[in-house]
PDB file of C-alpha atoms and ligand atoms in Angstrom:
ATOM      1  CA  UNK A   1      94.239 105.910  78.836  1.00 97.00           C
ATOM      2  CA  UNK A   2      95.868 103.779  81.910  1.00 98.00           C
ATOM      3  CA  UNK A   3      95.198 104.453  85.726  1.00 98.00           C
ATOM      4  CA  UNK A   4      99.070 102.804  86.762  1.00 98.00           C
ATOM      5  CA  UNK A   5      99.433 102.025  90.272  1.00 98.00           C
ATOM      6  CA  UNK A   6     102.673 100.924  91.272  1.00 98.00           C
ATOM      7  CA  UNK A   7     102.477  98.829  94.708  1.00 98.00           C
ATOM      8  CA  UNK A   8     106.088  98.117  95.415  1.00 98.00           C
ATOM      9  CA  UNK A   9     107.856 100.702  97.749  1.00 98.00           C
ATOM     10  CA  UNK A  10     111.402  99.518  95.964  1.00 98.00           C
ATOM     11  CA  UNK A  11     112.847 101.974  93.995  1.00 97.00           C
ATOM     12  CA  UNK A  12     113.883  99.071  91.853  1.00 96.00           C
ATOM     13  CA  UNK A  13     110.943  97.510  91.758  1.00 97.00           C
ATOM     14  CA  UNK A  14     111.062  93.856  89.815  1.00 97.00           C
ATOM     15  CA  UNK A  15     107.238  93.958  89.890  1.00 98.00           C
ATOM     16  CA  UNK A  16     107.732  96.961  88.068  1.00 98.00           C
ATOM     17  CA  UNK A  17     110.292  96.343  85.883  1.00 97.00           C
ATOM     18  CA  UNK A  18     107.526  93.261  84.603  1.00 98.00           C
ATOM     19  CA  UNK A  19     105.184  95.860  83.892  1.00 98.00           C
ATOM     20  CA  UNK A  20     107.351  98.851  82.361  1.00 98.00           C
ATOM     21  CA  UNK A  21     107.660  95.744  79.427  1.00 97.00           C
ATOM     22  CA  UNK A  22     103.984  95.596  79.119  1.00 98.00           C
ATOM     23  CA  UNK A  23     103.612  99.139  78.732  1.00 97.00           C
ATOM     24  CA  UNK A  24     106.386  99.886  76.436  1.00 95.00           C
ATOM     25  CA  UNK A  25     105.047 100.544  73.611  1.00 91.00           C
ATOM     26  CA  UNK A  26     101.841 102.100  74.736  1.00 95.00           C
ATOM     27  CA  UNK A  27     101.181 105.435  73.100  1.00 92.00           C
ATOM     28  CA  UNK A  28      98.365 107.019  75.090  1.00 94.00           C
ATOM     29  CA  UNK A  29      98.237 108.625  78.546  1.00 95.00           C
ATOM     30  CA  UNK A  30      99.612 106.890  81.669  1.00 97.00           C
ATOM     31  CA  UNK A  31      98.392 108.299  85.079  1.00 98.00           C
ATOM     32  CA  UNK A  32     101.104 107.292  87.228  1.00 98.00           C
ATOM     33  CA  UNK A  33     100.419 106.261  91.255  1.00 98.00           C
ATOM     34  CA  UNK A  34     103.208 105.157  93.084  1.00 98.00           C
ATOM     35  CA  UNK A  35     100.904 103.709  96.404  1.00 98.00           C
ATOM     36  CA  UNK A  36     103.717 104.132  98.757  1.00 98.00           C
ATOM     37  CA  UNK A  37     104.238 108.000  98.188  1.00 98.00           C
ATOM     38  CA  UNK A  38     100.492 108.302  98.099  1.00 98.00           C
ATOM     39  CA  UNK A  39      98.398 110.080 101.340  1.00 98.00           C
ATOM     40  CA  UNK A  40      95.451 107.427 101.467  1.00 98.00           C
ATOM     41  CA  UNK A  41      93.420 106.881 104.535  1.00 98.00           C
ATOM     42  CA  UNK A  42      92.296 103.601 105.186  1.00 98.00           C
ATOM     43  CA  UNK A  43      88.605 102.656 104.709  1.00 98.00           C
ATOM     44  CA  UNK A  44      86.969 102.853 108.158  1.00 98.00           C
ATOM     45  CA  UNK A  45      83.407 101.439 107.062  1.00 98.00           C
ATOM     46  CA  UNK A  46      81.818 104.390 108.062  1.00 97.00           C
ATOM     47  CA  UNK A  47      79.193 103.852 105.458  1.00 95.00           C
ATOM     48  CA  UNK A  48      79.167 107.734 104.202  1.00 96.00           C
ATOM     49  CA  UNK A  49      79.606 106.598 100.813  1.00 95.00           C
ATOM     50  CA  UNK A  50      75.916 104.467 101.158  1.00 93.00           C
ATOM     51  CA  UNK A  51      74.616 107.609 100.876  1.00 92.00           C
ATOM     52  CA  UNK A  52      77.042 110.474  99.415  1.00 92.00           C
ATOM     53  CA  UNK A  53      78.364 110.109  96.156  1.00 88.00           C
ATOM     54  CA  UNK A  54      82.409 109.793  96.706  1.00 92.00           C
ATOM     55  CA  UNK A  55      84.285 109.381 100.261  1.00 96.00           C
ATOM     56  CA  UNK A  56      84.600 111.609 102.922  1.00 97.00           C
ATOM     57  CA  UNK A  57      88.274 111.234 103.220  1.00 98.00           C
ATOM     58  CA  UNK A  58      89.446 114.065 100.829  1.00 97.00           C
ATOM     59  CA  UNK A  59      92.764 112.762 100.356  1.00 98.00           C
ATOM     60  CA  UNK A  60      94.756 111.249  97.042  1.00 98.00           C
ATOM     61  CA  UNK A  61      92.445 109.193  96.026  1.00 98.00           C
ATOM     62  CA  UNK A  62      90.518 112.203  95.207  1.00 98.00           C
ATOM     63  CA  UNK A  63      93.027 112.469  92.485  1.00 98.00           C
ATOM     64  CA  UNK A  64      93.363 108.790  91.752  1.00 98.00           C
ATOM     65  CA  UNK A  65      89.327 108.436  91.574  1.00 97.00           C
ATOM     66  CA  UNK A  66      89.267 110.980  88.725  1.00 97.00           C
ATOM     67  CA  UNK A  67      92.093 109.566  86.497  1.00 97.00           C
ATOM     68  CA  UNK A  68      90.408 105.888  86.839  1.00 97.00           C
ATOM     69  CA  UNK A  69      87.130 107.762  85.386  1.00 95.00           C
ATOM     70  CA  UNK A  70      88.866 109.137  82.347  1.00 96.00           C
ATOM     71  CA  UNK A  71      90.673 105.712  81.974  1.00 97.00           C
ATOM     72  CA  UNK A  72      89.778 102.530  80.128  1.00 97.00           C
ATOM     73  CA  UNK A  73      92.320 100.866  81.785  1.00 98.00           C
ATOM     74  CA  UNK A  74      93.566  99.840  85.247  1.00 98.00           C
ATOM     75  CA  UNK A  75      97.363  98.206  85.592  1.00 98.00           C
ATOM     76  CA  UNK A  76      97.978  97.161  89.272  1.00 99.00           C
ATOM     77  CA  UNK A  77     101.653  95.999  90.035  1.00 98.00           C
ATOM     78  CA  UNK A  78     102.542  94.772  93.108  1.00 98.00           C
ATOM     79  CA  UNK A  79     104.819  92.246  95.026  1.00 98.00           C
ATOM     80  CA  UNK A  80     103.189  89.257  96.803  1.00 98.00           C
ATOM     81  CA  UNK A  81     103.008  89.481 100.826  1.00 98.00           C
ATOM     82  CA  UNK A  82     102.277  86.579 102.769  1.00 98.00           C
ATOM     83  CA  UNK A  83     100.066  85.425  99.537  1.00 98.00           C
ATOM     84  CA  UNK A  84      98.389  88.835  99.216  1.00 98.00           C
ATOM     85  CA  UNK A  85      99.012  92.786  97.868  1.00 98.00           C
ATOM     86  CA  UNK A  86     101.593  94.841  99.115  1.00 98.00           C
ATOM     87  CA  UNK A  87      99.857  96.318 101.731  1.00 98.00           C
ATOM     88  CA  UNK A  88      99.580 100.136 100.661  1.00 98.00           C
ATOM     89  CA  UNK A  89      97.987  98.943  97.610  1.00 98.00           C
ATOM     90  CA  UNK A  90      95.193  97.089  99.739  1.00 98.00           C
ATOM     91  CA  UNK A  91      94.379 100.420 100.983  1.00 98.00           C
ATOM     92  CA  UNK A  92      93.907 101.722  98.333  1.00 98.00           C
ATOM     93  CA  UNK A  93      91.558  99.219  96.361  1.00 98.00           C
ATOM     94  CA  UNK A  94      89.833  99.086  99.548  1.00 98.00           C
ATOM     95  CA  UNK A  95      88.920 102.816  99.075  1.00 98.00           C
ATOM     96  CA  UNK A  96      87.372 101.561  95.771  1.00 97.00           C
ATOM     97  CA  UNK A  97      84.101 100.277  98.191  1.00 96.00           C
ATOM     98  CA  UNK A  98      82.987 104.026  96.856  1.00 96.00           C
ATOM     99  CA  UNK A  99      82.168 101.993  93.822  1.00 95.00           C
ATOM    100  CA  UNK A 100      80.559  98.816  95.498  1.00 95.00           C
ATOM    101  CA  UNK A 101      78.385 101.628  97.621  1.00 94.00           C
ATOM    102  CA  UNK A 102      77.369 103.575  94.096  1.00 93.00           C
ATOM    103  CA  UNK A 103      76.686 100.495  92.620  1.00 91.00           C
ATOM    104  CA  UNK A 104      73.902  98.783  94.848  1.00 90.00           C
ATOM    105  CA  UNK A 105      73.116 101.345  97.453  1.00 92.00           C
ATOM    106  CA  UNK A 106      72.867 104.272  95.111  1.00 88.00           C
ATOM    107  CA  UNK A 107      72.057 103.267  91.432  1.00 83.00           C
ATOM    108  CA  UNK A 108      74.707 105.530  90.588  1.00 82.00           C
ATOM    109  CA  UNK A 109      76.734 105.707  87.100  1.00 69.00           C
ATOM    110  CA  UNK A 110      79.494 103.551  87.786  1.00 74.00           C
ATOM    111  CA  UNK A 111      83.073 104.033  87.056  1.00 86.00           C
ATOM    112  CA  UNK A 112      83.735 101.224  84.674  1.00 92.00           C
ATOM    113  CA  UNK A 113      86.952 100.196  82.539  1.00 97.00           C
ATOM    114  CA  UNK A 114      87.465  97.592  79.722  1.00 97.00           C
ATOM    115  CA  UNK A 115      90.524  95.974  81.474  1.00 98.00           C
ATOM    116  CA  UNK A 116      91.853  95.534  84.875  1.00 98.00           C
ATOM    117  CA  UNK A 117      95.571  94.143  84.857  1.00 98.00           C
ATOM    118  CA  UNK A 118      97.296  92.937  87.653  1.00 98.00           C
ATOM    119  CA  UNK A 119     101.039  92.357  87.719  1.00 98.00           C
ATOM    120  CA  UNK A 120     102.471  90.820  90.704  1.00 98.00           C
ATOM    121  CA  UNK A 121     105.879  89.212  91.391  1.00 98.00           C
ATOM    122  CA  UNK A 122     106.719  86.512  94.064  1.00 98.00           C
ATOM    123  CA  UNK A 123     109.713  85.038  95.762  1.00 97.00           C
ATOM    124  CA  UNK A 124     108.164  81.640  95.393  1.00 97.00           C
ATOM    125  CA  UNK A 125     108.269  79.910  92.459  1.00 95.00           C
ATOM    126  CA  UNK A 126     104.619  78.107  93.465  1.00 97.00           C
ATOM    127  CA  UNK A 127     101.376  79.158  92.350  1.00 97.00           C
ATOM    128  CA  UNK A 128      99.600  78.940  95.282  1.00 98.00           C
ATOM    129  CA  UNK A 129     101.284  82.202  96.318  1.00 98.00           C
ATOM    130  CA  UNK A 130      99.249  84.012  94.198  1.00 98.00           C
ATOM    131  CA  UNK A 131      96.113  82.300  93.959  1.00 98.00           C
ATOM    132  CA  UNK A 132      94.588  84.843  96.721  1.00 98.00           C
ATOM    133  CA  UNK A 133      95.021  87.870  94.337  1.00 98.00           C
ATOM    134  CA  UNK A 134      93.515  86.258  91.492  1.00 98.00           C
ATOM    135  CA  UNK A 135      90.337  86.293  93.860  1.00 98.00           C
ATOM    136  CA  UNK A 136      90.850  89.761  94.367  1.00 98.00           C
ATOM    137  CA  UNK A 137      91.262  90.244  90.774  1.00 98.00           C
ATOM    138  CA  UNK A 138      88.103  88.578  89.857  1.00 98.00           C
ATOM    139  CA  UNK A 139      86.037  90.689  92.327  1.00 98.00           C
ATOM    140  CA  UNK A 140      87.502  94.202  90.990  1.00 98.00           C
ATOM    141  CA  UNK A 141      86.459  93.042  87.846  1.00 97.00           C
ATOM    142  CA  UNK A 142      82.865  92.345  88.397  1.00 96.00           C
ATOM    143  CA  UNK A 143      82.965  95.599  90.222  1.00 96.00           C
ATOM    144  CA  UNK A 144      84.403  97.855  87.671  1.00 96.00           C
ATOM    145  CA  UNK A 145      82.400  95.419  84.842  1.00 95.00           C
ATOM    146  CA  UNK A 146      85.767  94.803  82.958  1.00 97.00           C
ATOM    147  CA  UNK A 147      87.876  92.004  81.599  1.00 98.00           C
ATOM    148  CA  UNK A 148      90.486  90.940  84.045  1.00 98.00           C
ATOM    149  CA  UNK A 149      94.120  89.835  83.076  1.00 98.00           C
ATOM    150  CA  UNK A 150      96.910  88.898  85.362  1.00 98.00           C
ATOM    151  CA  UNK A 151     100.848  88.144  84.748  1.00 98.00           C
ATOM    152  CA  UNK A 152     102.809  86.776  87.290  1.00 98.00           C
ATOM    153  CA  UNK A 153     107.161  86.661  87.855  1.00 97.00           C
ATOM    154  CA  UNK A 154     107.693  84.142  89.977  1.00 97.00           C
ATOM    155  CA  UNK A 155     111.305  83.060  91.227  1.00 96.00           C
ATOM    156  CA  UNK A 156     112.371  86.735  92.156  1.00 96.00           C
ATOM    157  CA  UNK A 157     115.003  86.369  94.677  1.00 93.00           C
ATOM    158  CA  UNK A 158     116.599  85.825  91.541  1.00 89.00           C
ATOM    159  CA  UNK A 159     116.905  88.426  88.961  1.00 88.00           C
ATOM    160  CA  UNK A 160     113.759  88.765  87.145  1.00 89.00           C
ATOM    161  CA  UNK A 161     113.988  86.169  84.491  1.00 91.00           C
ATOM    162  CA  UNK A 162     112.146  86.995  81.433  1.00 95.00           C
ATOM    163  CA  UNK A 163     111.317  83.068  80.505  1.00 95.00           C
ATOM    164  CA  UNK A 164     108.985  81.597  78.169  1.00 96.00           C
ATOM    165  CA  UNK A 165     106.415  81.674  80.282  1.00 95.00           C
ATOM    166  CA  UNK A 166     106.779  85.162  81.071  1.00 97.00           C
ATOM    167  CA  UNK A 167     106.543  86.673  77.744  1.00 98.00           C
ATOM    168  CA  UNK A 168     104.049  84.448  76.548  1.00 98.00           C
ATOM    169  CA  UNK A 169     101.914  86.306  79.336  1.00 98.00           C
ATOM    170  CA  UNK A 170     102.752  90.086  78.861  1.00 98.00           C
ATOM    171  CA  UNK A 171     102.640  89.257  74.609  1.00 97.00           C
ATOM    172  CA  UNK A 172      98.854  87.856  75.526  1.00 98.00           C
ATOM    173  CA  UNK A 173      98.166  90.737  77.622  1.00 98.00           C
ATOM    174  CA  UNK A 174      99.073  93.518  75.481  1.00 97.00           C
ATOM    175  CA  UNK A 175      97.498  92.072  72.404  1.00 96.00           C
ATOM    176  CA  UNK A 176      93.821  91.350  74.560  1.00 97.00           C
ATOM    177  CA  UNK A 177      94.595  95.121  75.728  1.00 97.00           C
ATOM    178  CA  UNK A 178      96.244  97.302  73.651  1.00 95.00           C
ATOM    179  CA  UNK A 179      96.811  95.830  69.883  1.00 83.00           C
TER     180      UNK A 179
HETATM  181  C1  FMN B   1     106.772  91.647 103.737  1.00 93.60           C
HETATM  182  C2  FMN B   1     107.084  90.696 102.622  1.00 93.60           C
HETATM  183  C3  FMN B   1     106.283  89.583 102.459  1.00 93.60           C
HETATM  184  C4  FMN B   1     106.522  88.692 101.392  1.00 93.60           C
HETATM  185  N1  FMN B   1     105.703  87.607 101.256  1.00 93.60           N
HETATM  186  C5  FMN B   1     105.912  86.753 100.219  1.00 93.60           C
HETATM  187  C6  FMN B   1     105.063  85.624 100.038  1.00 93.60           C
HETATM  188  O1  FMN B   1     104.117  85.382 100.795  1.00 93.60           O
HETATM  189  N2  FMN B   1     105.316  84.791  98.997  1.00 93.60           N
HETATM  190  C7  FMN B   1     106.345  85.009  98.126  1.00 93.60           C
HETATM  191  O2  FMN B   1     106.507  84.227  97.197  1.00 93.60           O
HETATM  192  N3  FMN B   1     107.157  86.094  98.258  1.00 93.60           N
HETATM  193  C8  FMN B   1     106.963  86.981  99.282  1.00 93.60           C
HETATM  194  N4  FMN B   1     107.773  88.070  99.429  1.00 93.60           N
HETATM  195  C9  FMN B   1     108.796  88.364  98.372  1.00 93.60           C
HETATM  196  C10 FMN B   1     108.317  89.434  97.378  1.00 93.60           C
HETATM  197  O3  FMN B   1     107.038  89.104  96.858  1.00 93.60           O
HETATM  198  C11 FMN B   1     109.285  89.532  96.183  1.00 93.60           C
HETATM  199  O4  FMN B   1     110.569  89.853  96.643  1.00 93.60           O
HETATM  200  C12 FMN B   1     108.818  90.515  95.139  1.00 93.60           C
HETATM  201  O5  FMN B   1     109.346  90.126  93.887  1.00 93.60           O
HETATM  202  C13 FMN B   1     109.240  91.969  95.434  1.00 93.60           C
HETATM  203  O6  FMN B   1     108.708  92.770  94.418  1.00 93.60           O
HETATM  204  P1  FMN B   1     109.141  94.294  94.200  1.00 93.60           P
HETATM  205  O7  FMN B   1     110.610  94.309  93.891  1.00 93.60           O
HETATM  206  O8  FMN B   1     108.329  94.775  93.051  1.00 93.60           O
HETATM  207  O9  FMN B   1     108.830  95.035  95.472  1.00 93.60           O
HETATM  208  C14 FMN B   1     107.581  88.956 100.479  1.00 93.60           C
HETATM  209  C15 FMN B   1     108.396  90.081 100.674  1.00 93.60           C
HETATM  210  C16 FMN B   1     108.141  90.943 101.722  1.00 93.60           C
HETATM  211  C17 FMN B   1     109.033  92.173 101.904  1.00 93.60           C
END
């Protein structure tokens, strides 16, 4: 089962449009998030969750919390902003300190997932533009104890061009995650 979460507010997302290809021929159950419809307060480091299992904000990520439970897998897709996520998807991973707090405040059973994907797409057609996330990425991961795996469209002012490179990415992806 995949926990989607679509970061781009564009209807026609090219982020998107990346990672509809990756999960095309997925069978199971896709939880669908699209951040930018979503009613998500921001983390305010009030430090309930040190505590109290879960947040006091009783908002959508009370949904969103729940489908990441019953899923093994995470798919984040979002454009690139001044080298980081889009920001509504920030938000919402930053609600995921519930999970940081469980984990060494509480000795709580974790949340945990085999794979956390991240599919971002970039005006730029330089890496550094997306080295940021990667971090990001990596420090999910170790949260959430899963295997991390990240594809990356570059050159988008352009139509999204589904190169070499590309495919070779989303074909290693799917085959790590879902063969
Ligand atoms: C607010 C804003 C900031 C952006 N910052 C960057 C950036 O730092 N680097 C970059 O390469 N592209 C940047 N872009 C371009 C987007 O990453 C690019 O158009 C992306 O492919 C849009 O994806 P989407 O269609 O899925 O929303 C920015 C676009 C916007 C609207």
């Amino acid at each position: 089962m995949i926990t989607l979460l679509n970061g781009s507010p564009n209807k026609k997302s090219k982020t998107m449009t990346i990672t509809k290809k990756l999960i095309s021929n997925y069978k199971n159950v896709i939880h669908h998030f699209d951040a930018y419809q979503m009613n998500v307060f921001s983390c305010d480091d009030c430090q309930y969750c040190k505590s109290v299992a879960g947040c006091k904000f009783k908002d959508d990520m009370v949904n969103f919390y729940d489908c990441l439970k019953q899923s093994d897998t995470l798919i984040i897709s979002s454009p690139i902003y001044f080298g980081t996520l889009s920001d509504q998807t920030l938000q919402i991973i930053n609600r995921l300190q519930v999970y940081y707090n469980q984990k060494y405040h509480q000795n709580n059973t974790l949340t945990t997932l085999k794979n956390i994907i991240l599919v971002v797409s970039q005006g730029s057609d330089k890496n550094y533009m997306h080295e940021g996330v990667k971090h990001t990425l990596e420090i999910l991961g170790h949260l959430l104890e899963a295997k991390t795996h990240f594809i990356a469209g570059m050159d988008t002012d352009h139509p999204i061009n589904f190169n070499k490179q590309l495919i070779n990415q989303i074909t290693d992806v799917k085959s790590a995650c879902f063969d």
